CSV table of C-alpha atoms and ligand atoms in Angstrom, one decimal:
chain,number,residue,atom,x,y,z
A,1,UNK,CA,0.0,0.0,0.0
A,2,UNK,CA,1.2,3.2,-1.2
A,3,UNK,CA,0.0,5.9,1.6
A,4,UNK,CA,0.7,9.8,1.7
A,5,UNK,CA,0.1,12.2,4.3
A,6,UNK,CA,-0.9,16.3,3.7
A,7,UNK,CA,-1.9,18.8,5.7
A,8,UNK,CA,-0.6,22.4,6.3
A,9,UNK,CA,2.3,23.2,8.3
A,10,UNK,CA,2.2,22.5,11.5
A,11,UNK,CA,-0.5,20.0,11.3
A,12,UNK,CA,2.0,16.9,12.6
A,13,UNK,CA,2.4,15.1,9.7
A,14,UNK,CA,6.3,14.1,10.6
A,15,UNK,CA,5.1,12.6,13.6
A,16,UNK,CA,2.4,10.5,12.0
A,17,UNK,CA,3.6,9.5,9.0
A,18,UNK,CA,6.4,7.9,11.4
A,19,UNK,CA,3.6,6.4,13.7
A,20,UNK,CA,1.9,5.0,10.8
A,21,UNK,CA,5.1,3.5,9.2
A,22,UNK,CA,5.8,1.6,12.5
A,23,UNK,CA,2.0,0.5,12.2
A,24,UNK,CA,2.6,-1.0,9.0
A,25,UNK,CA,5.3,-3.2,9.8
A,26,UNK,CA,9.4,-3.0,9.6
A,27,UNK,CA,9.4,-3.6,6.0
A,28,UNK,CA,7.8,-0.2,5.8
A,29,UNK,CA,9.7,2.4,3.7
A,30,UNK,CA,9.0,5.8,5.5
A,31,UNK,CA,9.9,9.0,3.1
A,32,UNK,CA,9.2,12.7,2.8
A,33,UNK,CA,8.6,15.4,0.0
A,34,UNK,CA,11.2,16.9,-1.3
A,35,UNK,CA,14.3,14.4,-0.5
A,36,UNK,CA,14.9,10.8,-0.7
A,37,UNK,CA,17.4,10.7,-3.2
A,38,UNK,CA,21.1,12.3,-3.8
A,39,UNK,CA,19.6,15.0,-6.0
A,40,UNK,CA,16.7,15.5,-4.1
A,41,UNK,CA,18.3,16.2,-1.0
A,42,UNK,CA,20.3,19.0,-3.4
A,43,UNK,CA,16.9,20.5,-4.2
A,44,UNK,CA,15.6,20.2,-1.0
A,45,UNK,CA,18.4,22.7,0.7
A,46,UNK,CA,18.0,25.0,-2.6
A,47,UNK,CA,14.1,25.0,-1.7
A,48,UNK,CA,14.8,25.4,2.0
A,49,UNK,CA,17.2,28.5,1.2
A,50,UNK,CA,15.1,31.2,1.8
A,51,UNK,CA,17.5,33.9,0.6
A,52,UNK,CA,17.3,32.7,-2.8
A,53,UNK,CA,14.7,34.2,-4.9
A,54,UNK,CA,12.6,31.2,-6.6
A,55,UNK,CA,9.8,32.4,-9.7
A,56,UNK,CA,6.9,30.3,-9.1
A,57,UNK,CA,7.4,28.4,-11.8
A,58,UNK,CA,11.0,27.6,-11.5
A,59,UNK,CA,9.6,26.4,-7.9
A,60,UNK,CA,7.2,24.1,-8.9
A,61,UNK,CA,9.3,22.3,-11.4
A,62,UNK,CA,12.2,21.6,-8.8
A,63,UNK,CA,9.5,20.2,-6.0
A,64,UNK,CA,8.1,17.8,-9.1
A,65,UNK,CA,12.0,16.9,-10.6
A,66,UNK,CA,12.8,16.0,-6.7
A,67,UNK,CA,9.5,13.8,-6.8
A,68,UNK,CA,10.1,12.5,-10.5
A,69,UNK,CA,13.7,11.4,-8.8
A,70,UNK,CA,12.1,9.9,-5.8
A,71,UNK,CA,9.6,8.0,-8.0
A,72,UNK,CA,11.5,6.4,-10.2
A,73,UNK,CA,14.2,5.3,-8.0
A,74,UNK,CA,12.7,4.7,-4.2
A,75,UNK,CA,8.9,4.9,-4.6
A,76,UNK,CA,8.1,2.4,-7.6
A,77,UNK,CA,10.9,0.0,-7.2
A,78,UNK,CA,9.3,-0.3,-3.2
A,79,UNK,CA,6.1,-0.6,-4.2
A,80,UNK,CA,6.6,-3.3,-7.4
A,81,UNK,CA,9.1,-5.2,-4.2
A,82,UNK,CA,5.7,-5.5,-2.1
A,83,UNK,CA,6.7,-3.1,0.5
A,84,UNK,CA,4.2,-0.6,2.2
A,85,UNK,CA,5.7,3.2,1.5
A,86,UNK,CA,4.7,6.3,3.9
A,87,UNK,CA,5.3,9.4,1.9
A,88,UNK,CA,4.7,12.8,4.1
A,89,UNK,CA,3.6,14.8,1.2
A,90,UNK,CA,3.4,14.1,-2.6
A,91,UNK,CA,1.5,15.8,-5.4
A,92,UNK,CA,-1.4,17.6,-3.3
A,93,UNK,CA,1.4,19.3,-2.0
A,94,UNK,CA,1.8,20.4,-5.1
A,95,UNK,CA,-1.5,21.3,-6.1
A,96,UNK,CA,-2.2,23.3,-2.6
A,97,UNK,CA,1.4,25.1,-2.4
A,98,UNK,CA,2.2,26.0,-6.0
A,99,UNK,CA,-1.8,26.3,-7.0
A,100,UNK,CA,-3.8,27.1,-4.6
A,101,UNK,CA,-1.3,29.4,-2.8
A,102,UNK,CA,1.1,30.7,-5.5
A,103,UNK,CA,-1.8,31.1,-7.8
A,104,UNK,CA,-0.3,28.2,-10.6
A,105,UNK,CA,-2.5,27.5,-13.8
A,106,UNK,CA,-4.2,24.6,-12.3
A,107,UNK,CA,-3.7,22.9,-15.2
A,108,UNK,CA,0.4,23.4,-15.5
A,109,UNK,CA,0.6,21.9,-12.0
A,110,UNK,CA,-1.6,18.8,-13.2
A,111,UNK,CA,0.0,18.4,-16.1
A,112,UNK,CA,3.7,18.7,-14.3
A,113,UNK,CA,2.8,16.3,-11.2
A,114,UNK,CA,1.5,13.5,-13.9
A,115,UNK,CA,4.9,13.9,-15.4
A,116,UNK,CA,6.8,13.7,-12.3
A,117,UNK,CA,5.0,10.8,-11.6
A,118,UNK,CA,3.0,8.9,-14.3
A,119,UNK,CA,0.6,6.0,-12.4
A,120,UNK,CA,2.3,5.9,-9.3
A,121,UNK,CA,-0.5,7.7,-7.2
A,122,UNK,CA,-1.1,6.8,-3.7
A,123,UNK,CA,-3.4,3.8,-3.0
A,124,UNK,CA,-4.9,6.3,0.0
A,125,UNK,CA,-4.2,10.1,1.2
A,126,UNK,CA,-4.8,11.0,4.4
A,127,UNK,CA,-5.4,14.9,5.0
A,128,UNK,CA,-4.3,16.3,8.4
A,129,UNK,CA,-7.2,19.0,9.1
A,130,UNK,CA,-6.1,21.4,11.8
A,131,UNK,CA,-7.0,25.0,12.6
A,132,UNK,CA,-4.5,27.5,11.1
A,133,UNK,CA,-4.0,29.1,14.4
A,134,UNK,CA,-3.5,25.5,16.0
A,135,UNK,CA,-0.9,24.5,13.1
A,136,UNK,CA,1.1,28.1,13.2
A,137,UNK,CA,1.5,27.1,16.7
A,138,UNK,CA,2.9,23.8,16.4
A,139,UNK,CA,5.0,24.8,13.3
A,140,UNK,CA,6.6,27.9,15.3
A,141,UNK,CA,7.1,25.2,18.2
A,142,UNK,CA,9.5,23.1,16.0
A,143,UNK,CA,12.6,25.0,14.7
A,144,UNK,CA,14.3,22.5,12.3
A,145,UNK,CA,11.9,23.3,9.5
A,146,UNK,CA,13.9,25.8,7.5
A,147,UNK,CA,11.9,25.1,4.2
A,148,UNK,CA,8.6,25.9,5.8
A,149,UNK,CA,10.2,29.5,6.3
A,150,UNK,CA,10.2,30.3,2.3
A,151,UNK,CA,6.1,29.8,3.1
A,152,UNK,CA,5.3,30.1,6.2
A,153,UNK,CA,6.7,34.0,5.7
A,154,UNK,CA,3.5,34.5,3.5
A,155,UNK,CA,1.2,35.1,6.4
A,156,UNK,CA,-1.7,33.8,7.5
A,157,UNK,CA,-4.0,34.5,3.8
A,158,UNK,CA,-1.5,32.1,2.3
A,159,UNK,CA,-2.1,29.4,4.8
A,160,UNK,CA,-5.5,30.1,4.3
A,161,UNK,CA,-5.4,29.3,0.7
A,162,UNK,CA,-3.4,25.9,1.3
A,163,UNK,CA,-6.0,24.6,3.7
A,164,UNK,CA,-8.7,25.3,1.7
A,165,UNK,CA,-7.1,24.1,-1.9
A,166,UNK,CA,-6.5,20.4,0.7
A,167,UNK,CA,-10.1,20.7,1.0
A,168,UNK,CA,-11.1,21.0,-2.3
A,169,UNK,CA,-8.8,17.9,-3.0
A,170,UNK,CA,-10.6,15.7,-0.8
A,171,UNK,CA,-13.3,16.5,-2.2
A,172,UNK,CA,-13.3,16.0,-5.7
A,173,UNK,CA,-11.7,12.6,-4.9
A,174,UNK,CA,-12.8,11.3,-1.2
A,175,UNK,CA,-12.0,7.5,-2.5
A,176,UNK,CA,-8.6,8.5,-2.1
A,177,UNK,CA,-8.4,11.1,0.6
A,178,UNK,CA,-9.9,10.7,3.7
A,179,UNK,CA,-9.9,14.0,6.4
A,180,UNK,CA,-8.9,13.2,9.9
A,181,UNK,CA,-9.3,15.5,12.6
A,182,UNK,CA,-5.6,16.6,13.8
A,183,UNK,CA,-6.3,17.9,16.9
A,184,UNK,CA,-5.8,16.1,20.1
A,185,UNK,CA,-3.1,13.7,21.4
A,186,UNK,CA,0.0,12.2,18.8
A,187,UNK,CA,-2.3,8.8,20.0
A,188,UNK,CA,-5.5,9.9,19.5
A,189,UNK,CA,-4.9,11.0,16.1
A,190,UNK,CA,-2.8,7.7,15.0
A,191,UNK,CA,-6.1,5.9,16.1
A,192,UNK,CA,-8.2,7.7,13.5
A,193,UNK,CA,-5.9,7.5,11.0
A,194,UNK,CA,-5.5,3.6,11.6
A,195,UNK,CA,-8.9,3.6,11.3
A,196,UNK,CA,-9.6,5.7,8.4
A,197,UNK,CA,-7.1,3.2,6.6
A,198,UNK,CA,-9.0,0.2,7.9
A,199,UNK,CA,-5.8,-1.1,9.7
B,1,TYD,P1,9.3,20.7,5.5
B,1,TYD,O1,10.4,21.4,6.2
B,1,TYD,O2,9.5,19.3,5.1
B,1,TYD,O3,8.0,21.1,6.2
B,1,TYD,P2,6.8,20.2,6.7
B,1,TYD,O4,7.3,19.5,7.9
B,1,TYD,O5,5.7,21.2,7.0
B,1,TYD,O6,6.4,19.2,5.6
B,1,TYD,O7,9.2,21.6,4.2
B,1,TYD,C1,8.3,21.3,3.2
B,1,TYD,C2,7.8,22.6,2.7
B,1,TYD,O8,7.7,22.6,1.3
B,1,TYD,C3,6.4,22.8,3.3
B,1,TYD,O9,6.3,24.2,3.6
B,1,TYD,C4,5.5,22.6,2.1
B,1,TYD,C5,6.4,22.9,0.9
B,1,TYD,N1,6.1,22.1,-0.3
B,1,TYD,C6,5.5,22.7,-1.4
B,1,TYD,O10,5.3,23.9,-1.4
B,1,TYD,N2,5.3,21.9,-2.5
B,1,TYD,C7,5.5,20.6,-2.6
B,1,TYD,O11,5.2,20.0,-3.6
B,1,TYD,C8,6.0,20.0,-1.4
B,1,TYD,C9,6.3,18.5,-1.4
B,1,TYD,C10,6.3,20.7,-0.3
Protein backbone atom coordinates (compact mmCIF):
# COMPACT_ATOMS: atom_id res chain seq x y z
CA UNK A 1 0.00 0.00 0.00
CA UNK A 2 1.22 3.20 -1.18
CA UNK A 3 -0.02 5.86 1.65
CA UNK A 4 0.66 9.76 1.72
CA UNK A 5 0.14 12.18 4.33
CA UNK A 6 -0.93 16.27 3.69
CA UNK A 7 -1.91 18.84 5.68
CA UNK A 8 -0.55 22.36 6.29
CA UNK A 9 2.27 23.24 8.31
CA UNK A 10 2.17 22.47 11.55
CA UNK A 11 -0.53 20.01 11.31
CA UNK A 12 1.97 16.90 12.59
CA UNK A 13 2.36 15.13 9.70
CA UNK A 14 6.33 14.09 10.61
CA UNK A 15 5.06 12.61 13.62
CA UNK A 16 2.37 10.51 12.00
CA UNK A 17 3.56 9.48 9.00
CA UNK A 18 6.43 7.90 11.37
CA UNK A 19 3.58 6.44 13.71
CA UNK A 20 1.90 4.97 10.85
CA UNK A 21 5.06 3.53 9.16
CA UNK A 22 5.79 1.58 12.46
CA UNK A 23 1.96 0.50 12.22
CA UNK A 24 2.58 -0.95 8.99
CA UNK A 25 5.32 -3.19 9.76
CA UNK A 26 9.42 -3.05 9.57
CA UNK A 27 9.37 -3.63 5.98
CA UNK A 28 7.79 -0.20 5.80
CA UNK A 29 9.73 2.41 3.68
CA UNK A 30 9.00 5.82 5.48
CA UNK A 31 9.86 8.98 3.06
CA UNK A 32 9.25 12.66 2.83
CA UNK A 33 8.64 15.43 -0.02
CA UNK A 34 11.18 16.90 -1.30
CA UNK A 35 14.26 14.39 -0.49
CA UNK A 36 14.95 10.81 -0.68
CA UNK A 37 17.38 10.72 -3.18
CA UNK A 38 21.09 12.28 -3.85
CA UNK A 39 19.57 15.02 -6.04
CA UNK A 40 16.66 15.47 -4.12
CA UNK A 41 18.30 16.23 -1.03
CA UNK A 42 20.30 18.99 -3.35
CA UNK A 43 16.85 20.53 -4.17
CA UNK A 44 15.61 20.21 -1.02
CA UNK A 45 18.37 22.66 0.73
CA UNK A 46 17.97 24.96 -2.65
CA UNK A 47 14.07 25.02 -1.70
CA UNK A 48 14.81 25.43 1.98
CA UNK A 49 17.17 28.47 1.25
CA UNK A 50 15.05 31.20 1.81
CA UNK A 51 17.50 33.86 0.64
CA UNK A 52 17.29 32.65 -2.83
CA UNK A 53 14.67 34.19 -4.90
CA UNK A 54 12.63 31.21 -6.62
CA UNK A 55 9.78 32.36 -9.70
CA UNK A 56 6.86 30.27 -9.05
CA UNK A 57 7.40 28.38 -11.79
CA UNK A 58 10.96 27.62 -11.50
CA UNK A 59 9.57 26.45 -7.85
CA UNK A 60 7.16 24.13 -8.86
CA UNK A 61 9.28 22.35 -11.41
CA UNK A 62 12.22 21.60 -8.82
CA UNK A 63 9.51 20.15 -5.97
CA UNK A 64 8.11 17.85 -9.12
CA UNK A 65 12.05 16.95 -10.61
CA UNK A 66 12.76 15.97 -6.72
CA UNK A 67 9.51 13.79 -6.82
CA UNK A 68 10.09 12.55 -10.54
CA UNK A 69 13.73 11.43 -8.78
CA UNK A 70 12.14 9.91 -5.83
CA UNK A 71 9.63 7.99 -7.98
CA UNK A 72 11.51 6.40 -10.18
CA UNK A 73 14.24 5.31 -8.03
CA UNK A 74 12.69 4.71 -4.23
CA UNK A 75 8.95 4.86 -4.56
CA UNK A 76 8.13 2.41 -7.57
CA UNK A 77 10.86 0.02 -7.16
CA UNK A 78 9.29 -0.28 -3.21
CA UNK A 79 6.12 -0.64 -4.15
CA UNK A 80 6.60 -3.32 -7.36
CA UNK A 81 9.12 -5.16 -4.23
CA UNK A 82 5.74 -5.51 -2.12
CA UNK A 83 6.69 -3.15 0.47
CA UNK A 84 4.18 -0.57 2.20
CA UNK A 85 5.68 3.20 1.51
CA UNK A 86 4.66 6.31 3.91
CA UNK A 87 5.26 9.36 1.88
CA UNK A 88 4.69 12.79 4.08
CA UNK A 89 3.60 14.79 1.23
CA UNK A 90 3.41 14.11 -2.58
CA UNK A 91 1.49 15.80 -5.43
CA UNK A 92 -1.38 17.58 -3.32
CA UNK A 93 1.42 19.31 -1.97
CA UNK A 94 1.78 20.45 -5.05
CA UNK A 95 -1.51 21.30 -6.11
CA UNK A 96 -2.17 23.28 -2.63
CA UNK A 97 1.42 25.12 -2.37
CA UNK A 98 2.22 25.99 -5.96
CA UNK A 99 -1.85 26.28 -7.05
CA UNK A 100 -3.80 27.07 -4.63
CA UNK A 101 -1.33 29.43 -2.76
CA UNK A 102 1.12 30.69 -5.46
CA UNK A 103 -1.76 31.06 -7.83
CA UNK A 104 -0.28 28.20 -10.61
CA UNK A 105 -2.48 27.55 -13.77
CA UNK A 106 -4.25 24.57 -12.28
CA UNK A 107 -3.73 22.88 -15.23
CA UNK A 108 0.37 23.41 -15.55
CA UNK A 109 0.61 21.87 -11.97
CA UNK A 110 -1.64 18.83 -13.16
CA UNK A 111 0.02 18.39 -16.12
CA UNK A 112 3.70 18.74 -14.27
CA UNK A 113 2.84 16.31 -11.20
CA UNK A 114 1.54 13.51 -13.86
CA UNK A 115 4.88 13.94 -15.40
CA UNK A 116 6.76 13.74 -12.30
CA UNK A 117 4.96 10.77 -11.56
CA UNK A 118 3.00 8.87 -14.25
CA UNK A 119 0.62 6.03 -12.36
CA UNK A 120 2.30 5.94 -9.25
CA UNK A 121 -0.47 7.71 -7.24
CA UNK A 122 -1.09 6.79 -3.66
CA UNK A 123 -3.38 3.82 -2.98
CA UNK A 124 -4.92 6.29 0.05
CA UNK A 125 -4.17 10.12 1.17
CA UNK A 126 -4.78 11.04 4.39
CA UNK A 127 -5.40 14.90 5.03
CA UNK A 128 -4.29 16.29 8.44
CA UNK A 129 -7.15 19.00 9.11
CA UNK A 130 -6.09 21.39 11.84
CA UNK A 131 -7.04 25.04 12.55
CA UNK A 132 -4.50 27.48 11.09
CA UNK A 133 -3.98 29.09 14.42
CA UNK A 134 -3.48 25.48 16.04
CA UNK A 135 -0.95 24.54 13.07
CA UNK A 136 1.11 28.13 13.21
CA UNK A 137 1.49 27.10 16.73
CA UNK A 138 2.88 23.81 16.42
CA UNK A 139 4.97 24.85 13.32
CA UNK A 140 6.56 27.89 15.32
CA UNK A 141 7.11 25.23 18.18
CA UNK A 142 9.51 23.11 15.98
CA UNK A 143 12.56 25.00 14.74
CA UNK A 144 14.29 22.49 12.33
CA UNK A 145 11.86 23.35 9.49
CA UNK A 146 13.87 25.85 7.49
CA UNK A 147 11.89 25.07 4.15
CA UNK A 148 8.59 25.89 5.78
CA UNK A 149 10.18 29.52 6.34
CA UNK A 150 10.18 30.28 2.29
CA UNK A 151 6.10 29.84 3.10
CA UNK A 152 5.33 30.11 6.20
CA UNK A 153 6.71 34.04 5.67
CA UNK A 154 3.46 34.46 3.50
CA UNK A 155 1.16 35.15 6.39
CA UNK A 156 -1.68 33.75 7.48
CA UNK A 157 -3.99 34.47 3.84
CA UNK A 158 -1.47 32.08 2.34
CA UNK A 159 -2.09 29.41 4.84
CA UNK A 160 -5.48 30.07 4.26
CA UNK A 161 -5.35 29.28 0.72
CA UNK A 162 -3.42 25.93 1.28
CA UNK A 163 -5.95 24.58 3.66
CA UNK A 164 -8.72 25.33 1.66
CA UNK A 165 -7.13 24.05 -1.93
CA UNK A 166 -6.47 20.44 0.71
CA UNK A 167 -10.15 20.68 1.00
CA UNK A 168 -11.08 21.03 -2.33
CA UNK A 169 -8.80 17.85 -3.04
CA UNK A 170 -10.58 15.69 -0.83
CA UNK A 171 -13.27 16.54 -2.17
CA UNK A 172 -13.26 16.02 -5.73
CA UNK A 173 -11.70 12.64 -4.89
CA UNK A 174 -12.77 11.28 -1.23
CA UNK A 175 -12.03 7.47 -2.55
CA UNK A 176 -8.58 8.48 -2.11
CA UNK A 177 -8.38 11.12 0.56
CA UNK A 178 -9.86 10.65 3.72
CA UNK A 179 -9.87 14.03 6.37
CA UNK A 180 -8.88 13.24 9.88
CA UNK A 181 -9.30 15.50 12.58
CA UNK A 182 -5.57 16.64 13.80
CA UNK A 183 -6.34 17.93 16.86
CA UNK A 184 -5.77 16.08 20.10
CA UNK A 185 -3.08 13.69 21.35
CA UNK A 186 0.04 12.24 18.84
CA UNK A 187 -2.33 8.80 19.97
CA UNK A 188 -5.55 9.93 19.48
CA UNK A 189 -4.93 10.97 16.11
CA UNK A 190 -2.80 7.66 14.99
CA UNK A 191 -6.09 5.95 16.06
CA UNK A 192 -8.22 7.70 13.51
CA UNK A 193 -5.91 7.46 10.96
CA UNK A 194 -5.50 3.61 11.62
CA UNK A 195 -8.95 3.58 11.31
CA UNK A 196 -9.61 5.67 8.41
CA UNK A 197 -7.14 3.24 6.56
CA UNK A 198 -9.00 0.24 7.90
CA UNK A 199 -5.79 -1.10 9.74
P1 LIG B 1 9.35 20.74 5.47
O1 LIG B 1 10.44 21.39 6.22
O2 LIG B 1 9.49 19.30 5.14
O3 LIG B 1 7.96 21.07 6.15
P2 LIG B 1 6.77 20.17 6.68
O4 LIG B 1 7.30 19.45 7.88
O5 LIG B 1 5.68 21.15 6.99
O6 LIG B 1 6.36 19.25 5.56
O7 LIG B 1 9.17 21.57 4.16
C1 LIG B 1 8.33 21.26 3.16
C2 LIG B 1 7.78 22.58 2.70
O8 LIG B 1 7.68 22.58 1.28
C3 LIG B 1 6.39 22.83 3.25
O9 LIG B 1 6.26 24.18 3.64
C4 LIG B 1 5.51 22.57 2.07
C5 LIG B 1 6.37 22.86 0.89
N1 LIG B 1 6.05 22.06 -0.31
C6 LIG B 1 5.54 22.70 -1.43
O10 LIG B 1 5.35 23.91 -1.44
N2 LIG B 1 5.27 21.95 -2.53
C7 LIG B 1 5.48 20.61 -2.58
O11 LIG B 1 5.23 19.97 -3.62
C8 LIG B 1 6.03 19.96 -1.41
C9 LIG B 1 6.31 18.50 -1.41
C10 LIG B 1 6.30 20.74 -0.29
Amino acid sequence: MFVTLEGVDGAGKSTQARLLADALGPDTLLLREPGGTPAGERLRDLLKDGSIDLTPRAELMLFCAARAELVDRVIAPALEAGRHVVCDRFVDSTVAYQGGARGIDPGLVATLNAAAVGDCMPDRTILLRVDTGVAVERAEGRCESPISDRFESEGASFQDRIAAAFERIAAAEPQRVAVVDAAGGVDEVHGRIAEALGL
